[in-house]
Coordinates of C-alpha atoms in Angstrom, one line a residue:
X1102 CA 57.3 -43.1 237.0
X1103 CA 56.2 -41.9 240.7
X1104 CA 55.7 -44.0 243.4
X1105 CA 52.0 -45.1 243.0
X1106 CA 53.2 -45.5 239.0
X1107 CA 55.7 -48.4 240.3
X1108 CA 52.8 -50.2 242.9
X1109 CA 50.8 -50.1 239.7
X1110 CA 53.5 -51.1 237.5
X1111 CA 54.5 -53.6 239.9
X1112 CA 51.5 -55.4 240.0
X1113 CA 51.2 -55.7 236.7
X1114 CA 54.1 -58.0 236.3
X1115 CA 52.6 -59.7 239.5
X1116 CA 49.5 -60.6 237.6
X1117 CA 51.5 -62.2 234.9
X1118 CA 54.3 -63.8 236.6
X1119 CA 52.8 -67.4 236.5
X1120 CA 53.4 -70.3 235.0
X1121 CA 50.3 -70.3 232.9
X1122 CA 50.1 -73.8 231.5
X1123 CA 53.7 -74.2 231.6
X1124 CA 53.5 -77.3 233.4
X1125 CA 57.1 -78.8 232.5
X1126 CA 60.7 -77.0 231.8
X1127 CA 62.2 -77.3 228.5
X1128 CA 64.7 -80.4 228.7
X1129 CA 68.2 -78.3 229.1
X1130 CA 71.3 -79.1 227.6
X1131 CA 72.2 -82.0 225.1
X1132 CA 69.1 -83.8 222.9
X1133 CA 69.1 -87.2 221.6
X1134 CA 66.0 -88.3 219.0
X1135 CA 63.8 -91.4 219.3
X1136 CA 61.3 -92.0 216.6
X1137 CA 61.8 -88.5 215.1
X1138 CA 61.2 -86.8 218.7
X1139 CA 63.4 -85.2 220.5
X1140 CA 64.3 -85.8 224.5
X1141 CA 66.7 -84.7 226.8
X1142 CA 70.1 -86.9 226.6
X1143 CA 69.6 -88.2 229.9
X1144 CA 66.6 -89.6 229.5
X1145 CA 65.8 -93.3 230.3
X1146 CA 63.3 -95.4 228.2
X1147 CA 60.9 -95.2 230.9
X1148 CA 60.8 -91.7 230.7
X1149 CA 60.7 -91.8 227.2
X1150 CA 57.3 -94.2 227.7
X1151 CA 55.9 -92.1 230.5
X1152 CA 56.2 -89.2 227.9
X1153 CA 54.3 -90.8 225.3
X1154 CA 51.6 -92.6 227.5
X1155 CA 52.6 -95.9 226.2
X1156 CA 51.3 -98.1 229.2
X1157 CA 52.1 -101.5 227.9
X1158 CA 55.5 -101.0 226.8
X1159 CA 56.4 -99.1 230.3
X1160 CA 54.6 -102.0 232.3
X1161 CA 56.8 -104.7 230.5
X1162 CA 60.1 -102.6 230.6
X1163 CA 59.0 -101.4 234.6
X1164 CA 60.0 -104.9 236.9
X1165 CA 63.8 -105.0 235.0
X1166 CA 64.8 -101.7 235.1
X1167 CA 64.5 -100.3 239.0
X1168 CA 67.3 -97.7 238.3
X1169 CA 65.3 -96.6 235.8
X1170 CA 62.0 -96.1 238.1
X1171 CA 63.8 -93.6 240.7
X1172 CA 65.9 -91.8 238.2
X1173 CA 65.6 -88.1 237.9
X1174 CA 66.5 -85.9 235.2
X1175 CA 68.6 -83.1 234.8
X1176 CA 65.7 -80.6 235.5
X1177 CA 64.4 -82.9 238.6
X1178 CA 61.8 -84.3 237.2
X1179 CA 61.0 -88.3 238.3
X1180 CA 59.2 -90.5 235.8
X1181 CA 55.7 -89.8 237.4
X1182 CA 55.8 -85.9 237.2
X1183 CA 57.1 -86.5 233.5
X1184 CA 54.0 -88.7 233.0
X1185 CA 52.1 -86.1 234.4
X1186 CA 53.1 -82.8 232.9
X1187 CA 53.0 -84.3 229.2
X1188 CA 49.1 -85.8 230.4
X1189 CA 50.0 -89.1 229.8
X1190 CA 46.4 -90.3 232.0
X1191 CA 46.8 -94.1 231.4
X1192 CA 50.4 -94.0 233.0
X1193 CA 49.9 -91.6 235.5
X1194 CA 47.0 -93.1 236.5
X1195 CA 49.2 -96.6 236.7
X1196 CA 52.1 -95.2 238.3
X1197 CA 49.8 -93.8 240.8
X1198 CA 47.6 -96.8 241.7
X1199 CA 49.9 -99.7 241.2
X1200 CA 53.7 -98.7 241.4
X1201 CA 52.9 -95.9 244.6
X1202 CA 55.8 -97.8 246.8
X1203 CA 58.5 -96.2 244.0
X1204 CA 57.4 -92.4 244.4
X1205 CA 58.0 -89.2 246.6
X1206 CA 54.9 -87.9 246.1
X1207 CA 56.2 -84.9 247.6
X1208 CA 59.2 -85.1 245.4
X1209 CA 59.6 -81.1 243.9
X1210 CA 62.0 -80.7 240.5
X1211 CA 64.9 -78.3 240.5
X1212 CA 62.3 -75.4 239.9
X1213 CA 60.2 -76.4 243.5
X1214 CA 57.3 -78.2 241.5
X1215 CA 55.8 -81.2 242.7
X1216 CA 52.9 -83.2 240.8
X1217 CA 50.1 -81.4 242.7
X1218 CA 51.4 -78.0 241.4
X1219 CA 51.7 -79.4 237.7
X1220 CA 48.3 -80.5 237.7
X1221 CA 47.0 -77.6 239.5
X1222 CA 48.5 -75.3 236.8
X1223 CA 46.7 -77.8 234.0
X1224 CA 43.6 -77.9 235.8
X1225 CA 43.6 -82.5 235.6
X1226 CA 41.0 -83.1 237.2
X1227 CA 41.2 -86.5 236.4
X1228 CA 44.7 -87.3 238.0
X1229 CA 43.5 -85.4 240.6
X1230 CA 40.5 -87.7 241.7
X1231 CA 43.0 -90.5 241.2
X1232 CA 45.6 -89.0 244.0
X1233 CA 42.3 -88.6 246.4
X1234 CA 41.7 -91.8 245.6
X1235 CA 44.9 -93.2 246.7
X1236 CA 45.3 -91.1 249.7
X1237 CA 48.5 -89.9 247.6
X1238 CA 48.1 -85.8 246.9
X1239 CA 51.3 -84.1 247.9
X1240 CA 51.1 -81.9 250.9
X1241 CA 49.2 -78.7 250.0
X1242 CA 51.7 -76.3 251.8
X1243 CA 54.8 -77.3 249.7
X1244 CA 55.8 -74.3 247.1
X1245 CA 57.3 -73.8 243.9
X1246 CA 60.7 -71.8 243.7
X1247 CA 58.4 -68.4 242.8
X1248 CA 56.9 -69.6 246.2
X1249 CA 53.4 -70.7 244.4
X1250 CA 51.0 -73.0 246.2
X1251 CA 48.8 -75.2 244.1
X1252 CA 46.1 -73.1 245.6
X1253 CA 47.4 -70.3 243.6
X1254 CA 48.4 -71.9 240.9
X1255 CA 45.1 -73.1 240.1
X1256 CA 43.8 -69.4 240.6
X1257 CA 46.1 -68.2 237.9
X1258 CA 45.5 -70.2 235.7
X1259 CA 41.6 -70.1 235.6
X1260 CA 40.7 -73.9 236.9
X1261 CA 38.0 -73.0 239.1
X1262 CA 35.9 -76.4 238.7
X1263 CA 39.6 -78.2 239.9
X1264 CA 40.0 -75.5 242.9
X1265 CA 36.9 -76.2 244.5
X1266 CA 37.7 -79.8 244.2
X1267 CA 40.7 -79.3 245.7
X1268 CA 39.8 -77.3 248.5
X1269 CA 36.8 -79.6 249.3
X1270 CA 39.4 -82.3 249.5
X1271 CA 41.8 -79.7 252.0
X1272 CA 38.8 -78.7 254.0
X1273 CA 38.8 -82.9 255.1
X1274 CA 41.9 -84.0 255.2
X1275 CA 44.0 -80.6 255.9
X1276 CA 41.7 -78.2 257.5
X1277 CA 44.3 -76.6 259.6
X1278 CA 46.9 -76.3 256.8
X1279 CA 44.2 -75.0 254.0
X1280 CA 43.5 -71.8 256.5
X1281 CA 47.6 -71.1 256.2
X1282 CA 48.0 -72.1 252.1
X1283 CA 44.9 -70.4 251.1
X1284 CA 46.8 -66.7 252.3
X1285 CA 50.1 -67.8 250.9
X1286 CA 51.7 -64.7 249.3
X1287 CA 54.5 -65.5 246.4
X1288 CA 57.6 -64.3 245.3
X1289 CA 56.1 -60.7 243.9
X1290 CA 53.9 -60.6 247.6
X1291 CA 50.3 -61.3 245.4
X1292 CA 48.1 -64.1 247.0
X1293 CA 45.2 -66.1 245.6
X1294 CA 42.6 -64.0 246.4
X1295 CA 44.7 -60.3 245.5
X1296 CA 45.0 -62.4 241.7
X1297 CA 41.5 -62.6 241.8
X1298 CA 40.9 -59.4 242.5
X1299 CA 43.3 -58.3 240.0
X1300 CA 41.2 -60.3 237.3
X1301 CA 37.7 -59.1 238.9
X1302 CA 37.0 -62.8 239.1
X1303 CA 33.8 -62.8 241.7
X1304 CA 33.2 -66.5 241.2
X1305 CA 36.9 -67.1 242.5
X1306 CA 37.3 -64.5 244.9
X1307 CA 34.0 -65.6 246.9
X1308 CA 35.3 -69.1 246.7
X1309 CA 38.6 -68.4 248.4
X1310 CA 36.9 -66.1 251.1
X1311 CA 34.5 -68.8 251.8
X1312 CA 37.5 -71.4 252.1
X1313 CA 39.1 -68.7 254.6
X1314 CA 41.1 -66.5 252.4
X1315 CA 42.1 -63.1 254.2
X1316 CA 40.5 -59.8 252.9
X1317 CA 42.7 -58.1 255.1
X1318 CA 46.1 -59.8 254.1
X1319 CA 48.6 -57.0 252.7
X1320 CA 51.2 -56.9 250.0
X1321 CA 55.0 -55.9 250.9
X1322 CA 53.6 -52.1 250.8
X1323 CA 50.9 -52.7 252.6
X1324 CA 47.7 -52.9 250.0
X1325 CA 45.2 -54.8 250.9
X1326 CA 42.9 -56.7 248.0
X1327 CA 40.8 -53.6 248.7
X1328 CA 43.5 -51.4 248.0
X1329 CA 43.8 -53.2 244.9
X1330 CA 40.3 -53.4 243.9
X1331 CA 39.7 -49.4 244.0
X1332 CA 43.1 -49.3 242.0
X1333 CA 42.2 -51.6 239.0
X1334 CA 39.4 -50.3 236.5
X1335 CA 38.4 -53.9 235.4
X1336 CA 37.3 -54.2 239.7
X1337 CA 34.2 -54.2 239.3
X1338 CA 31.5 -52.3 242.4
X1339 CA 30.3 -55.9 243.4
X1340 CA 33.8 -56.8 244.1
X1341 CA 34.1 -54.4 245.9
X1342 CA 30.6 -55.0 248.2
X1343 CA 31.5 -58.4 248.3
X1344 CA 35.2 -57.8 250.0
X1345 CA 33.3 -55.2 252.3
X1346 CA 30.4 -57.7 253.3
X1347 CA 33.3 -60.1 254.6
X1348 CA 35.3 -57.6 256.8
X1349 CA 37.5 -55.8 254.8
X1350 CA 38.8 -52.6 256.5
X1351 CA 38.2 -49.5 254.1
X1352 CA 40.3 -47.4 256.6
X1353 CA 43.8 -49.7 256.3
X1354 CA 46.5 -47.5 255.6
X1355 CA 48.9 -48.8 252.9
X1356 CA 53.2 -47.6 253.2
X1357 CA 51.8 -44.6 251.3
X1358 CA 49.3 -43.2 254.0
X1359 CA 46.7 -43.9 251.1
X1360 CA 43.4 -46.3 252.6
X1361 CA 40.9 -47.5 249.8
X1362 CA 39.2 -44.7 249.9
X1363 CA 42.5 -42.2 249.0
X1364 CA 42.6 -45.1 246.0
X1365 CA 39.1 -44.3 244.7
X1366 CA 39.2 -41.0 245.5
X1367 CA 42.5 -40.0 243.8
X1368 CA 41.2 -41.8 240.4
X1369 CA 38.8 -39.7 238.5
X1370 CA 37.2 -42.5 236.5
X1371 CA 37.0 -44.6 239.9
X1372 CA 33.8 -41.9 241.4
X1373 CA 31.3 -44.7 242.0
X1374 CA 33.4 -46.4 243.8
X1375 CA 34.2 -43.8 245.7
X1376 CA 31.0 -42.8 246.5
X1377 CA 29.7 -46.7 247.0
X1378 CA 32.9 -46.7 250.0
X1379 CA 31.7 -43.1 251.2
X1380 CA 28.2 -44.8 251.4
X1381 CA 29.3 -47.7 253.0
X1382 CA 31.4 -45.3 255.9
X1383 CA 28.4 -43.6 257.0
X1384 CA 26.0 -46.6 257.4
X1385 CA 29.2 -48.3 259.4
X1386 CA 30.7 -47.9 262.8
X1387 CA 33.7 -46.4 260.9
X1388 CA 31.5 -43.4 260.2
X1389 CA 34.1 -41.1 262.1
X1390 CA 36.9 -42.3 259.7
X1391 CA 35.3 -40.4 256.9
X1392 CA 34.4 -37.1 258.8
X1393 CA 38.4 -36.8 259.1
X1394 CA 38.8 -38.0 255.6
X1395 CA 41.8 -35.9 254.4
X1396 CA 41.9 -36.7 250.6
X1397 CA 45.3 -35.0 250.2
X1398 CA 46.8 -37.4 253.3
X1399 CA 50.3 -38.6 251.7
X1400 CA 53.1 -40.1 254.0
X1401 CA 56.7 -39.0 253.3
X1402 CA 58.5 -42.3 252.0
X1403 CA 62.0 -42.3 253.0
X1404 CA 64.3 -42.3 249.9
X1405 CA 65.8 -45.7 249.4
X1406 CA 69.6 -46.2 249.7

């Protein structure tokens, strides 16, 4: 595979490398069973309750058992994330409301995920109007061990109506942080707005740019969501106007020497782009960046050790 082959390639396995409504780890190790269900050895009856929403019989067991209350479990999850991540509303709405004084809210399992990030990847709406409520959602810059914001994690897993909820609520009580989360690249270098491009997802994308989102942030080698947009058939022309409209630079050159325009140009079934971007050059200031075009412009990558 050549070198564009692995940008492609790698991107790919970018696109899919989320937790897609995978809010909570399979319980490692040793299993006990409880009323024909199974649950990890080590955990407590509380957690056991949290799990199966039953509010009653965790409210009577709750005021005895205050080892119970800040226990963790092998994976790192406390009895509120476990309430959470199995959508137990009743006790997580409880825990959060009347038992606050017992929780990190910050608190982040052995994998980096904290209770924002869970309900960011299940799109709760619900809990999350309850955590705004109680002046109680976890700070927004915290990241999973894939290095995931919530921001992102809502993006990739299609919870648009809780994303603009959430941001609403960042844009108030966080504005400074929301400009720094909202360009947050993870582990594979792919941030919110680059997934959205990667899924032609308009709606999103113009959401995030609104919010602040860079159109000129670059991956490790150097594409920009532009880059990425002439790259991707499913990127659609509007896309593309759209990340124009708000400043992105046609002439950024990614590791390979390649700008947008080499992208659309050196894909055959990518001509209206091209010629929507060649259109765009010579009503622009940039004008003189397309009279130099070279279309065969490739830099020499140095061979990796």
């Amino acid at each position: 595979m050549g070198r564009i082959g692995n940008i492609v390639n790698n991107l790919f396995w970018a696109y899919y490398a989320h937790q897609q409504n995978k809010s909570r780890m399979e319980a490692e190790g040793p299993y006990k069973e409880v009323r024909g269900q199974k649950y990890a050895e080590d955990w407590n009856q509380l957690f056991i309750f949290a799990n199966e929403n039953k509010l009653e019989e965790l409210k009577n067991l709750f005021p005895s058992a205050p080892s119970f209350v800040t226990a963790k479990d092998s994976n790192g999850f406390d009895l509120l994330q476990v309430a959470i991540s199995n959508n137990s509303i009743d006790v997580a709405k409880y825990l959060i409301s009347e038992e606050s004084s017992h929780f990190d809210f910050n608190h982040q399992n052995n994998r980096g995920v904290n209770i924002l990030h869970i309900i960011s990847i299940n799109g709760d709406l619900e809990i999350l109007d309850c955590l705004i409520k109680n002046n109680k959602v976890p700070n927004c810059d915290l990241v999973t061990s894939e290095m995931e914001s919530a921001i992102f994690l809502a993006v990739s897993n299609n919870h648009i109506d809780f994303l603009s909820k959430l941001i609403a609520h960042l844009k108030e009580s966080a504005p400074e942080k929301l400009k720094e989360v909202i360009n947050y690249q993870n582990s594979h270098g792919v941030s919110a707005l680059l997934l959205s491009v990667l899924r032609n997802d308009i709606q999103t994308a113009k959401l995030l740019i609104d919010s602040g989102a860079s159109v000129n942030v670059v991956r490790k080698d150097g594409s920009s969501p532009l880059h990425i947009a002439c790259t991707f058939e499913d990127a659609s022309t509007d896309l593309v106007k759209l990340l124009l409209d708000n400043g992105a630079d046609v002439t950024l050159e990614n590791t390979f020497g390649w700008s947008p325009l080499h992208q659309a140009h050196n894909n055959k079934d990518f001509i209206e782009k091209y010629e929507f971007l060649r259109s765009y050059l010579t009503q622009s200031d940039k004008k003189v960046y397309l009279d130099s075009f070279d279309p065969e412009k490739k830099k020499v990558i140095p061979k990796q050790e």
